[in-house]
Short mmCIF file of C-alpha atoms in Angstrom, two decimals:
data_model
loop_
_atom_site.label_atom_id
_atom_site.label_comp_id
_atom_site.label_asym_id
_atom_site.label_seq_id
_atom_site.Cartn_x
_atom_site.Cartn_y
_atom_site.Cartn_z
CA MET A 237 -13.49 25.15 -18.42
CA PRO A 238 -11.74 26.84 -15.42
CA LYS A 239 -8.03 27.29 -16.00
CA ILE A 240 -5.44 26.11 -13.27
CA THR A 241 -1.64 27.45 -13.43
CA TYR A 242 0.81 24.95 -11.71
CA ILE A 243 4.25 26.70 -11.03
CA VAL A 244 6.89 24.10 -9.97
CA ALA A 245 9.88 25.15 -7.74
CA SER A 246 12.09 26.17 -10.50
CA GLY A 247 9.47 28.49 -11.72
CA ALA A 248 8.47 26.65 -14.90
CA THR A 249 4.53 27.07 -15.29
CA THR A 250 2.09 24.79 -16.66
CA GLU A 251 -1.33 26.10 -17.39
CA ILE A 252 -4.41 23.76 -17.98
CA ASP A 253 -8.10 23.75 -18.73
CA VAL A 254 -9.93 21.71 -16.03
CA ALA A 255 -13.36 20.23 -16.18
CA SER A 256 -15.43 21.66 -13.02
CA GLY A 257 -15.54 19.04 -10.17
CA THR A 258 -11.88 17.76 -10.96
CA SER A 259 -9.55 18.25 -8.05
CA VAL A 260 -6.19 20.19 -8.53
CA MET A 261 -4.54 17.03 -7.55
CA ARG A 262 -6.11 14.80 -10.00
CA ALA A 263 -5.79 17.39 -12.87
CA ALA A 264 -1.91 17.52 -12.35
CA LEU A 265 -1.81 13.90 -12.35
CA GLN A 266 -3.99 13.51 -15.67
CA THR A 267 -1.71 16.05 -17.36
CA GLY A 268 1.48 14.71 -16.14
CA VAL A 269 2.40 17.91 -13.93
CA PRO A 270 5.43 16.89 -11.98
CA GLY A 271 5.46 17.57 -8.22
CA ILE A 272 2.48 16.12 -6.70
CA LEU A 273 2.40 12.53 -5.77
CA ALA A 274 -0.86 11.89 -4.09
CA GLU A 275 0.14 8.53 -2.67
CA CYS A 276 -3.19 7.91 -1.30
CA GLY A 277 -4.97 8.59 -4.19
CA GLY A 278 -7.06 11.49 -2.83
CA ASN A 279 -8.30 9.81 0.51
CA THR A 280 -6.91 12.75 2.64
CA MET A 281 -4.28 10.28 4.07
CA CYS A 282 -0.88 11.17 2.87
CA ALA A 283 -0.15 14.70 2.75
CA THR A 284 1.81 14.30 -0.62
CA CYS A 285 -0.28 16.54 -2.91
CA HIS A 286 0.51 19.59 -0.88
CA VAL A 287 0.52 23.13 -2.81
CA TYR A 288 0.90 26.72 -2.07
CA VAL A 289 -2.16 28.63 -3.26
CA GLU A 290 -1.50 32.17 -4.58
CA GLU A 291 -2.28 34.26 -1.47
CA SER A 292 -4.70 36.53 -3.11
CA GLN A 293 -6.92 33.74 -4.15
CA LEU A 294 -6.97 31.89 -0.71
CA SER A 295 -10.13 33.33 0.10
CA LEU A 296 -11.98 31.68 -2.67
CA LEU A 297 -11.12 28.23 -1.48
CA SER A 298 -13.54 26.22 0.61
CA THR A 299 -12.24 26.24 4.56
CA MET A 300 -10.00 23.42 5.37
CA THR A 301 -11.27 20.39 7.19
CA ALA A 302 -9.58 19.38 10.73
CA GLU A 303 -8.37 16.37 8.92
CA GLU A 304 -6.59 18.50 6.19
CA ASP A 305 -5.12 21.08 8.81
CA ALA A 306 -3.52 17.83 10.79
CA LEU A 307 -2.18 16.41 7.74
CA LEU A 308 -0.55 19.83 6.59
CA ASP A 309 1.43 19.69 9.72
CA GLY A 310 3.18 16.61 8.67
CA VAL A 311 3.99 17.91 5.09
CA ALA A 312 7.66 17.29 3.99
CA ALA A 313 8.45 20.82 2.65
CA ASP A 314 7.47 23.80 5.14
CA ARG A 315 3.68 24.38 5.94
CA ARG A 316 3.16 28.02 5.08
CA PRO A 317 -0.42 29.87 5.88
CA ASN A 318 -1.12 29.57 2.17
CA SER A 319 -0.55 25.60 2.21
CA ARG A 320 -3.35 23.28 1.02
CA LEU A 321 -3.64 19.64 -0.17
CA SER A 322 -4.64 19.77 -3.74
CA CYS A 323 -6.89 16.78 -3.38
CA GLN A 324 -9.38 19.12 -1.09
CA ILE A 325 -9.51 21.75 -3.84
CA ASN A 326 -12.25 21.08 -6.56
CA MET A 327 -11.99 23.36 -9.69
CA SER A 328 -15.42 25.23 -10.20
CA PRO A 329 -15.90 28.53 -12.12
CA VAL A 330 -15.27 30.81 -9.32
CA LEU A 331 -11.68 29.07 -9.14
CA ASP A 332 -11.00 29.99 -12.61
CA GLY A 333 -7.33 31.39 -13.04
CA LEU A 334 -6.16 29.53 -10.01
CA ARG A 335 -2.42 29.87 -9.48
CA VAL A 336 -0.61 27.15 -7.01
CA TYR A 337 3.01 26.92 -6.43
CA LEU A 338 4.29 23.23 -6.06
CA PRO A 339 6.84 22.74 -3.16
CA GLU A 340 10.40 21.44 -3.50
CA ARG A 341 9.42 18.02 -2.21
CA GLN A 342 6.53 15.97 -1.13
CA THR A 343 8.14 13.12 0.99
CA MET B 49 -10.02 -27.34 -8.06
CA GLY B 50 -7.34 -26.94 -5.37
CA VAL B 51 -6.00 -29.38 -3.05
CA VAL B 52 -7.05 -27.94 0.34
CA SER B 53 -10.12 -26.06 -0.69
CA ALA B 54 -13.57 -27.01 0.35
CA PRO B 55 -16.92 -25.69 -0.18
CA ALA B 56 -18.04 -23.10 2.38
CA ASP B 57 -20.37 -25.67 4.19
CA GLY B 58 -22.11 -23.93 7.30
CA PHE B 59 -23.09 -21.26 5.24
CA ALA B 60 -26.66 -20.41 4.27
CA LEU B 61 -25.99 -21.15 0.60
CA ALA B 62 -29.03 -22.46 -0.40
CA ASP B 63 -31.06 -19.31 -0.75
CA ARG B 64 -28.23 -17.39 -2.42
CA VAL B 65 -27.77 -19.96 -5.07
CA CYS B 66 -31.36 -19.91 -5.81
CA SER B 67 -31.29 -16.30 -6.03
CA ALA B 68 -28.59 -16.31 -8.58
CA ALA B 69 -30.24 -19.49 -10.65
CA SER B 70 -33.34 -16.90 -11.29
CA ARG B 71 -30.80 -14.51 -13.09
CA ASN B 72 -28.83 -17.18 -15.02
CA ALA B 73 -27.90 -15.10 -17.94
CA GLN B 74 -25.26 -13.64 -15.88
CA PRO B 75 -21.70 -14.96 -16.01
CA ALA B 76 -20.49 -17.52 -13.46
CA LEU B 77 -16.99 -18.82 -13.04
CA ASP B 78 -16.16 -22.06 -11.56
CA ILE B 79 -12.86 -20.83 -9.97
CA ASP B 80 -11.53 -21.17 -6.43
CA PRO B 81 -9.75 -18.01 -5.44
CA PHE B 82 -8.85 -19.52 -2.18
CA SER B 83 -6.96 -22.91 -3.53
CA ILE B 84 -3.33 -23.48 -3.63
CA GLU B 85 -3.60 -24.09 -7.47
CA TYR B 86 -4.94 -20.51 -7.58
CA PHE B 87 -2.27 -18.99 -5.24
CA GLU B 88 0.44 -20.82 -7.35
CA ASP B 89 -0.54 -18.60 -10.53
CA PRO B 90 -3.61 -16.21 -10.05
CA TYR B 91 -3.33 -14.14 -13.09
CA PRO B 92 -5.36 -16.58 -15.70
CA ALA B 93 -8.34 -16.60 -13.28
CA GLN B 94 -7.87 -12.97 -12.14
CA GLU B 95 -8.17 -12.26 -16.14
CA LEU B 96 -11.39 -14.34 -16.24
CA VAL B 97 -12.87 -12.58 -13.59
CA ARG B 98 -12.33 -9.25 -15.07
CA GLU B 99 -13.12 -10.09 -18.42
CA SER B 100 -16.34 -12.25 -17.93
CA GLY B 101 -18.24 -9.05 -16.61
CA SER B 102 -18.65 -6.08 -14.57
CA ALA B 103 -19.54 -8.71 -11.95
CA VAL B 104 -19.39 -12.66 -12.07
CA TRP B 105 -21.02 -15.03 -9.87
CA LEU B 106 -18.80 -17.80 -8.16
CA PRO B 107 -21.28 -20.73 -7.40
CA ARG B 108 -18.48 -22.38 -5.36
CA TYR B 109 -18.95 -19.83 -2.39
CA SER B 110 -22.23 -18.10 -3.63
CA VAL B 111 -20.41 -14.74 -3.77
CA TRP B 112 -20.30 -12.12 -6.56
CA ALA B 113 -16.57 -11.23 -7.90
CA VAL B 114 -15.53 -7.96 -8.92
CA GLY B 115 -12.08 -7.62 -10.96
CA ARG B 116 -12.45 -4.44 -12.96
CA TYR B 117 -10.62 -1.36 -11.26
CA GLU B 118 -13.45 0.95 -11.99
CA HIS B 119 -16.07 -1.26 -10.10
CA VAL B 120 -13.68 -2.15 -7.49
CA HIS B 121 -12.76 1.42 -6.85
CA THR B 122 -16.47 2.29 -6.77
CA ILE B 123 -17.25 -0.44 -4.36
CA LEU B 124 -14.41 0.72 -2.06
CA ASN B 125 -15.87 4.28 -2.03
CA ASP B 126 -19.42 3.41 -1.33
CA TRP B 127 -19.60 2.02 2.17
CA GLN B 128 -23.20 3.19 2.38
CA THR B 129 -23.98 0.17 -0.36
CA PHE B 130 -21.19 -2.09 0.33
CA CYS B 131 -20.86 -2.53 4.14
CA SER B 132 -18.15 -3.75 6.25
CA SER B 133 -19.96 -4.32 9.39
CA ARG B 134 -21.15 -7.62 8.15
CA GLY B 135 -17.58 -8.87 7.79
CA VAL B 136 -14.86 -8.17 5.23
CA GLY B 137 -14.30 -11.89 4.72
CA LEU B 138 -16.56 -14.52 3.36
CA SER B 139 -18.47 -15.09 6.86
CA ASP B 140 -21.46 -13.09 6.99
CA PHE B 141 -21.68 -11.39 10.52
CA ALA B 142 -25.42 -11.27 10.46
CA GLN B 143 -25.66 -15.11 9.81
CA GLU B 144 -22.44 -16.16 11.79
CA LYS B 145 -20.62 -15.35 14.94
CA PRO B 146 -17.32 -14.15 14.22
CA TRP B 147 -14.07 -15.87 15.07
CA ARG B 148 -13.04 -12.91 17.21
CA PRO B 149 -14.74 -9.99 18.51
CA PRO B 150 -14.94 -7.56 15.44
CA SER B 151 -12.39 -4.78 14.58
CA LEU B 152 -13.44 -1.38 15.45
CA VAL B 153 -12.41 0.03 12.13
CA LEU B 154 -12.04 -2.98 9.59
CA GLU B 155 -15.44 -4.49 10.25
CA THR B 156 -17.56 -1.36 11.27
CA ASP B 157 -19.27 1.30 9.18
CA PRO B 158 -19.53 5.06 9.57
CA PRO B 159 -20.51 6.89 11.80
CA GLU B 160 -19.39 4.40 14.30
CA HIS B 161 -16.19 3.51 12.48
CA ASP B 162 -14.99 7.07 12.21
CA ARG B 163 -14.52 7.73 15.83
CA ALA B 164 -12.05 4.61 16.15
CA ARG B 165 -10.49 5.64 12.93
CA ALA B 166 -9.54 8.99 13.91
CA VAL B 167 -7.57 7.89 16.77
CA LEU B 168 -5.44 5.58 14.73
CA ALA B 169 -5.13 8.21 11.91
CA ARG B 170 -3.63 10.47 14.44
CA VAL B 171 -1.37 7.85 15.99
CA LEU B 172 -0.21 6.93 12.35
CA SER B 173 -0.04 10.39 10.82
CA PRO B 174 2.50 12.13 8.61
CA VAL B 175 3.61 13.98 11.67
CA VAL B 176 4.20 11.02 13.48
CA MET B 177 6.10 9.40 10.58
CA LYS B 178 8.64 12.05 10.69
CA SER B 179 9.40 11.54 14.31
CA LEU B 180 10.39 7.81 13.48
CA ARG B 181 12.26 8.33 10.15
CA THR B 182 15.64 8.92 11.59
CA GLN B 183 15.60 5.78 13.74
CA PHE B 184 14.07 3.58 10.94
CA ALA B 185 16.74 4.95 8.46
CA SER B 186 19.66 4.00 10.94
CA ALA B 187 18.09 0.54 11.72
CA ALA B 188 17.79 0.17 7.91
CA GLU B 189 21.49 1.06 7.18
CA ARG B 190 22.50 -1.49 10.18
CA LEU B 191 20.63 -4.17 8.66
CA VAL B 192 22.06 -3.69 4.97
CA GLU B 193 25.51 -3.55 6.78
CA ARG B 194 25.01 -7.08 8.28
CA LEU B 195 23.56 -8.64 5.06
CA LEU B 196 26.63 -7.29 3.06
CA ASP B 197 28.74 -9.53 5.51
CA LEU B 198 26.36 -12.49 4.73
CA ARG B 199 26.10 -11.83 0.83
CA GLY B 200 23.77 -14.93 0.56
CA PHE B 201 20.72 -14.91 2.64
CA ASP B 202 17.10 -15.48 2.49
CA ALA B 203 15.41 -11.95 1.34
CA ILE B 204 12.31 -12.95 3.18
CA ALA B 205 13.23 -14.30 6.60
CA ASP B 206 16.61 -12.11 6.98
CA LEU B 207 15.36 -8.77 5.27
CA ALA B 208 11.50 -8.53 4.62
CA GLN B 209 10.62 -9.91 7.94
CA ALA B 210 13.89 -8.77 9.92
CA PHE B 211 13.54 -5.05 9.10
CA PRO B 212 10.08 -4.38 10.34
CA LEU B 213 10.43 -6.77 13.15
CA SER B 214 13.55 -4.60 14.13
CA VAL B 215 11.51 -1.18 13.96
CA PHE B 216 7.76 -1.80 14.34
CA PRO B 217 7.58 -3.54 17.60
CA ASP B 218 9.61 -1.22 19.35
CA ALA B 219 7.80 1.60 17.61
CA VAL B 220 4.43 0.31 19.17
CA GLY B 221 6.34 -0.04 22.46
CA MET B 222 5.72 -3.81 22.83
CA ARG B 223 7.34 -6.03 25.45
CA ALA B 224 10.65 -7.77 24.35
CA ASP B 225 9.20 -11.25 25.19
CA GLY B 226 6.72 -13.02 22.99
CA ARG B 227 7.14 -11.08 19.66
CA GLU B 228 7.43 -14.51 17.83
CA HIS B 229 3.60 -14.60 18.29
CA LEU B 230 3.19 -11.33 15.84
CA LEU B 231 3.39 -13.31 12.32
CA PRO B 232 1.45 -16.08 13.14
CA TYR B 233 -1.31 -14.21 14.64
CA ALA B 234 -1.49 -12.04 11.58
CA SER B 235 -1.45 -15.13 9.48
CA VAL B 236 -4.59 -16.56 11.27
CA VAL B 237 -6.36 -13.11 10.94
CA PHE B 238 -5.71 -13.01 7.19
CA ASN B 239 -6.60 -16.54 6.42
CA ALA B 240 -9.79 -16.03 8.53
CA PHE B 241 -11.32 -13.72 5.82
CA GLY B 242 -11.15 -16.74 3.62
CA PRO B 243 -13.72 -19.74 3.29
CA ASP B 244 -13.90 -22.65 5.82
CA ASN B 245 -11.08 -24.28 4.07
CA GLU B 246 -8.05 -26.32 5.29
CA LEU B 247 -5.95 -23.05 5.58
CA ARG B 248 -8.73 -21.22 7.72
CA ARG B 249 -9.46 -24.23 9.94
CA GLN B 250 -5.75 -25.12 10.65
CA ALA B 251 -5.05 -21.42 11.26
CA ILE B 252 -7.78 -21.15 14.01
CA ALA B 253 -7.10 -24.35 15.47
CA ARG B 254 -3.63 -23.39 16.34
CA SER B 255 -4.72 -19.51 17.24
CA ALA B 256 -5.29 -19.69 20.62
CA PRO B 257 -1.51 -18.89 22.10
CA HIS B 258 -1.28 -16.36 19.58
CA VAL B 259 -4.60 -14.76 20.27
CA ALA B 260 -3.92 -15.03 24.40
CA TRP B 261 -0.23 -13.29 24.02
CA VAL B 262 -1.94 -10.44 21.57
CA ALA B 263 -4.55 -9.74 24.22
CA GLU B 264 -2.30 -9.20 26.88
CA GLN B 265 0.09 -7.08 24.67
CA CYS B 266 -2.57 -4.75 23.89
CA ARG B 267 -3.39 -3.88 27.54
CA LYS B 268 -1.89 -0.37 28.73
CA GLU B 269 0.40 -1.79 31.45
CA ASN B 270 2.19 -3.83 28.84
CA LEU B 271 2.91 -1.14 26.33
CA ALA B 272 5.69 1.19 26.96
CA PRO B 273 4.73 4.81 28.26
CA VAL B 274 6.10 6.23 24.78
CA GLY B 275 5.03 4.85 21.63
CA LEU B 276 2.14 4.32 19.18
CA GLY B 277 0.48 1.96 21.72
CA ALA B 278 0.65 4.35 24.34
CA GLN B 279 -0.86 7.01 22.00
CA ILE B 280 -3.81 4.89 21.22
CA HIS B 281 -4.56 4.53 25.15
CA ALA B 282 -3.94 8.28 25.66
CA ALA B 283 -7.17 8.45 23.78
CA ALA B 284 -8.77 6.56 26.24
CA ASP B 285 -7.00 8.67 29.16
CA ALA B 286 -8.84 11.62 27.45
CA GLY B 287 -12.25 9.90 27.22
CA GLU B 288 -12.31 9.97 23.46
CA ILE B 289 -12.59 5.95 23.54
CA SER B 290 -13.10 3.41 26.24
CA ARG B 291 -10.15 1.25 27.42
CA PRO B 292 -11.55 -1.94 25.83
CA GLU B 293 -11.85 -0.07 22.58
CA ALA B 294 -8.03 1.18 22.91
CA GLU B 295 -7.05 -2.33 23.31
CA THR B 296 -8.89 -3.56 20.48
CA LEU B 297 -7.67 -0.73 18.31
CA VAL B 298 -4.00 -1.66 19.47
CA ARG B 299 -4.94 -4.95 18.42
CA SER B 300 -5.51 -3.42 14.79
CA LEU B 301 -2.28 -2.16 14.90
CA LEU B 302 -0.67 -5.59 15.98
CA SER B 303 -2.94 -7.54 13.30
CA ALA B 304 -2.24 -5.48 10.33
CA GLY B 305 0.96 -3.49 11.00
CA LEU B 306 3.36 -6.30 10.67
CA ASP B 307 2.72 -9.15 8.20
CA THR B 308 1.30 -6.67 5.59
CA THR B 309 4.75 -4.46 5.54
CA VAL B 310 6.82 -7.75 5.43
CA ASN B 311 4.75 -8.91 2.37
CA GLY B 312 4.96 -5.60 0.79
CA ILE B 313 8.53 -5.26 1.14
CA GLY B 314 9.02 -8.84 0.26
CA ALA B 315 7.15 -7.83 -2.90
CA ALA B 316 9.41 -5.01 -3.75
CA LEU B 317 12.34 -7.19 -3.19
CA TYR B 318 11.01 -9.83 -5.25
CA CYS B 319 10.27 -7.22 -7.95
CA LEU B 320 13.59 -5.61 -7.94
CA ALA B 321 15.48 -9.00 -8.19
CA ARG B 322 13.60 -9.96 -11.21
CA PHE B 323 13.51 -6.38 -12.97
CA PRO B 324 17.07 -5.58 -13.15
CA ARG B 325 16.13 -2.36 -15.53
CA ALA B 326 14.11 -1.12 -12.20
CA TRP B 327 17.13 -2.04 -9.94
CA GLU B 328 19.35 -0.14 -12.07
CA LEU B 329 17.00 2.98 -12.00
CA LEU B 330 16.66 2.74 -8.32
CA ARG B 331 20.55 2.58 -7.87
CA ALA B 332 20.95 5.74 -10.16
CA ASN B 333 18.72 7.45 -8.13
CA PRO B 334 17.77 6.06 -4.61
CA MET B 335 14.96 8.73 -4.44
CA LEU B 336 12.85 6.30 -6.41
CA ALA B 337 12.82 3.97 -3.25
CA ARG B 338 9.21 5.07 -2.40
CA ALA B 339 7.99 4.81 -6.09
CA ALA B 340 9.71 1.31 -6.25
CA PHE B 341 7.60 0.09 -3.20
CA GLU B 342 4.40 1.62 -4.52
CA GLU B 343 4.65 0.02 -7.91
CA ALA B 344 5.44 -3.46 -5.88
CA ILE B 345 2.36 -2.88 -4.02
CA ARG B 346 0.32 -2.42 -7.31
CA PHE B 347 2.27 -5.30 -9.35
CA GLU B 348 1.85 -7.82 -6.42
CA SER B 349 -1.03 -6.71 -4.30
CA PRO B 350 0.29 -8.14 -1.18
CA VAL B 351 -3.55 -7.97 0.34
CA GLN B 352 -5.42 -9.62 -2.62
CA THR B 353 -8.93 -9.65 -1.74
CA PHE B 354 -11.55 -8.23 0.53
CA PHE B 355 -15.35 -8.76 1.01
CA ARG B 356 -18.00 -6.35 1.37
CA THR B 357 -21.79 -7.04 2.05
CA THR B 358 -24.55 -5.22 -0.15
CA THR B 359 -27.20 -3.30 1.91
CA ARG B 360 -29.60 -2.94 -0.97
CA VAL B 361 -30.35 -3.93 -4.47
CA VAL B 362 -27.43 -2.23 -6.58
CA THR B 363 -26.07 -2.50 -10.14
CA ILE B 364 -22.45 -3.14 -10.71
CA GLY B 365 -21.67 -2.06 -14.34
CA ASP B 366 -24.76 -4.15 -16.02
CA ILE B 367 -25.16 -6.70 -13.56
CA GLU B 368 -27.78 -6.45 -10.85
CA ILE B 369 -26.97 -7.63 -7.29
CA GLY B 370 -29.42 -8.50 -4.63
CA GLU B 371 -29.25 -7.30 -1.06
CA GLY B 372 -27.39 -9.01 1.51
CA GLN B 373 -24.75 -10.35 -1.13
CA LYS B 374 -21.14 -11.07 -0.19
CA VAL B 375 -19.04 -9.22 -2.89
CA LEU B 376 -15.43 -10.37 -3.35
CA MET B 377 -13.17 -7.52 -4.63
CA PHE B 378 -10.22 -8.63 -6.52
CA LEU B 379 -7.72 -5.82 -5.75
CA GLY B 380 -4.90 -7.69 -7.42
CA ALA B 381 -6.95 -7.84 -10.64
CA ALA B 382 -8.03 -4.15 -10.30
CA ASN B 383 -4.21 -3.41 -9.97
CA ARG B 384 -3.88 -4.98 -13.34
CA ASP B 385 -6.80 -3.84 -15.12
CA PRO B 386 -5.58 -3.05 -18.53
CA ARG B 387 -8.33 -0.39 -18.68
CA ARG B 388 -6.76 1.37 -16.11
CA TRP B 389 -2.97 0.38 -16.26
CA PRO B 390 -0.79 0.66 -19.58
CA ASN B 391 1.36 -2.62 -19.63
CA PRO B 392 -0.23 -3.78 -16.23
CA HIS B 393 2.08 -6.78 -15.98
CA VAL B 394 5.26 -5.01 -16.26
CA TYR B 395 7.02 -3.53 -13.15
CA ASP B 396 7.81 0.01 -13.96
CA ILE B 397 8.87 2.19 -10.97
CA THR B 398 8.38 5.42 -13.14
CA ARG B 399 4.79 4.77 -13.53
CA VAL B 400 2.11 7.09 -11.90
CA THR B 401 0.73 4.77 -9.36
CA SER B 402 -1.53 7.12 -7.58
CA GLY B 403 -4.98 5.46 -7.43
CA HIS B 404 -4.00 1.80 -7.27
CA VAL B 405 -6.09 -0.11 -4.68
CA GLY B 406 -3.32 -1.98 -3.17
CA PHE B 407 -4.13 -0.31 0.08
CA GLY B 408 -7.65 -0.10 -0.62
CA SER B 409 -9.53 3.13 -1.02
CA GLY B 410 -12.21 5.16 0.72
CA VAL B 411 -13.10 5.03 4.49
CA HIS B 412 -11.33 1.84 5.19
CA MET B 413 -8.31 2.64 3.18
CA CYS B 414 -5.27 1.32 5.16
CA VAL B 415 -4.42 3.85 7.89
CA GLY B 416 -1.04 2.28 8.39
CA GLN B 417 -0.03 3.13 4.61
CA LEU B 418 2.33 5.80 5.60
CA LEU B 419 4.34 3.49 8.28
CA ALA B 420 4.20 0.91 5.33
CA ARG B 421 5.92 3.51 2.96
CA LEU B 422 8.24 4.97 5.40
CA GLU B 423 9.63 1.33 6.25
CA ALA B 424 9.94 0.43 2.74
CA GLU B 425 11.56 3.97 1.65
CA VAL B 426 14.31 3.79 4.16
CA LEU B 427 15.04 0.24 3.37
CA LEU B 428 15.04 0.23 -0.33
CA ALA B 429 17.36 3.55 -0.31
CA ALA B 430 19.75 1.96 1.96
CA LEU B 431 20.05 -1.16 -0.30
CA ALA B 432 20.25 1.16 -3.37
CA GLN B 433 23.11 3.00 -1.73
CA ARG B 434 25.15 0.05 -0.66
CA ILE B 435 24.29 -2.63 -3.08
CA LYS B 436 25.37 -3.15 -6.73
CA SER B 437 23.25 -6.26 -7.56
CA ILE B 438 20.80 -8.70 -6.13
CA SER B 439 20.27 -11.88 -7.83
CA ILE B 440 17.84 -14.91 -7.12
CA ILE B 441 20.26 -17.88 -6.45
CA GLY B 442 17.48 -20.48 -5.40
CA MET B 443 13.72 -21.32 -5.95
CA PRO B 444 11.22 -18.88 -4.47
CA LYS B 445 9.07 -20.45 -1.96
CA ARG B 446 5.48 -19.21 -2.13
CA ALA B 447 3.48 -18.69 1.24
CA PHE B 448 -0.02 -19.53 1.24
CA ASN B 449 -2.63 -17.55 3.00
CA ASN B 450 -6.46 -16.86 1.85
CA THR B 451 -5.83 -13.02 1.74
CA LEU B 452 -2.08 -12.43 1.80
CA ARG B 453 0.01 -12.77 -1.18
CA GLY B 454 4.00 -13.13 -0.67
CA LEU B 455 6.82 -15.51 -0.28
CA ASP B 456 8.08 -17.83 2.48
CA ALA B 457 11.44 -17.92 1.00
CA LEU B 458 13.64 -15.86 -1.41
CA PRO B 459 17.26 -16.92 -1.76
CA VAL B 460 19.28 -14.29 -3.04
CA MET B 461 22.95 -13.06 -3.29
CA ILE B 462 24.06 -9.55 -3.26
CA ASP B 463 27.41 -7.71 -4.53
CA PRO B 464 28.64 -4.67 -2.60
CA ALA B 465 28.55 -1.32 -4.74
#
């Protein structure tokens, strides 16, 4: 199973194995990784599952939709070039070893 | 069962009952989820729905009922099979004329739905919420200040209604006069999703002045040049939607943007007054305001039910359902399904609530959810900062509506921090 590493704002890391097809958002909620709220439950509506993706891995992700792009303009923490909504990143073997940094706030 | 309920006469019941009778091995329940008796205490009947099967036939209305989280969530996310264009109430638009012109978002299916939805999603986006936050937070602080002078008040009229009324109509850019039509209009809309019972009949019989006022308020010239209403009309100016479509979308804002937040905030206040430990946690950390609201939406499910209509033969769990059948989703039952939620009947503001269906799910999920959360968050945070305790000092009075669950009155006393 592909691995994800979550790095919270304080620097603490959590590494988990995730079934392919599971989103980075859902995997965090299922394992109790703090820092992702996902208030809308993965419906691409709320921008509270914001993450910063390890820059060298950005190109591995599928391109963002216009919907996600617009929502990222409204995230609570700074939007950066490597900002993504974790509900839109579905794990697959090619993403094995993905590292995502959690922002200080989601609301 | 209930004192004001009545069978849904006028509907094409006969053939639906026959098709059900041929599958008489399947569970059927003689409950009326639109009766006063049910509204007083819906939980035993909701448990029956949930535990009797993955889908349960309700002979009283000739509809299928679904109460388990897994299946409610699946239905909400499968618009191809469970359509909204035949109405999200009991009335089947394929057989009956809707009581008002259908909503362009609630009562449509993709792809038609998506064009109108995109406009509302933009007008109610996180970016727009950021721009409203400061003024909403100040309004909340002013209201809490006034309530501290009163000490004793009705948490519904003076707080759950007063706050959204103090920020929402202005944010939309509504005229100052006639705003008293808003709550009665929403009450009609949400009663109309139910069966042809006393609640629905009376609501529609009294609706004319509210409908007329809302129609006028939706017009571009009656909206402030800056505001959520004007932004919807800007989409018509840009040619993205037509002018009449813009008016119908403003109507969605007025129908679904106020009474729902009133009931959501009312639910949170009712929970916090009944669960002192949750109140203490919130006082200790006002950052939990949003979580306290979200858990109240799960716990009380202010929007209790919606219908879909099947577009093909489909299996829900182990139950086969025919084409053209109305399916009643019990959002409240799903939000308390023990298969999904540990200790579902406990209000716990530290719970991970993501995934609850209180705002729905899928393409029709509440487009105003961010506005609801913003209003509730700033209000609950202001209360948590200024108030030591909130106690119920009289009998709460339940409001009765075919879709919405909430209170008419909640007498409380507050002590300053």
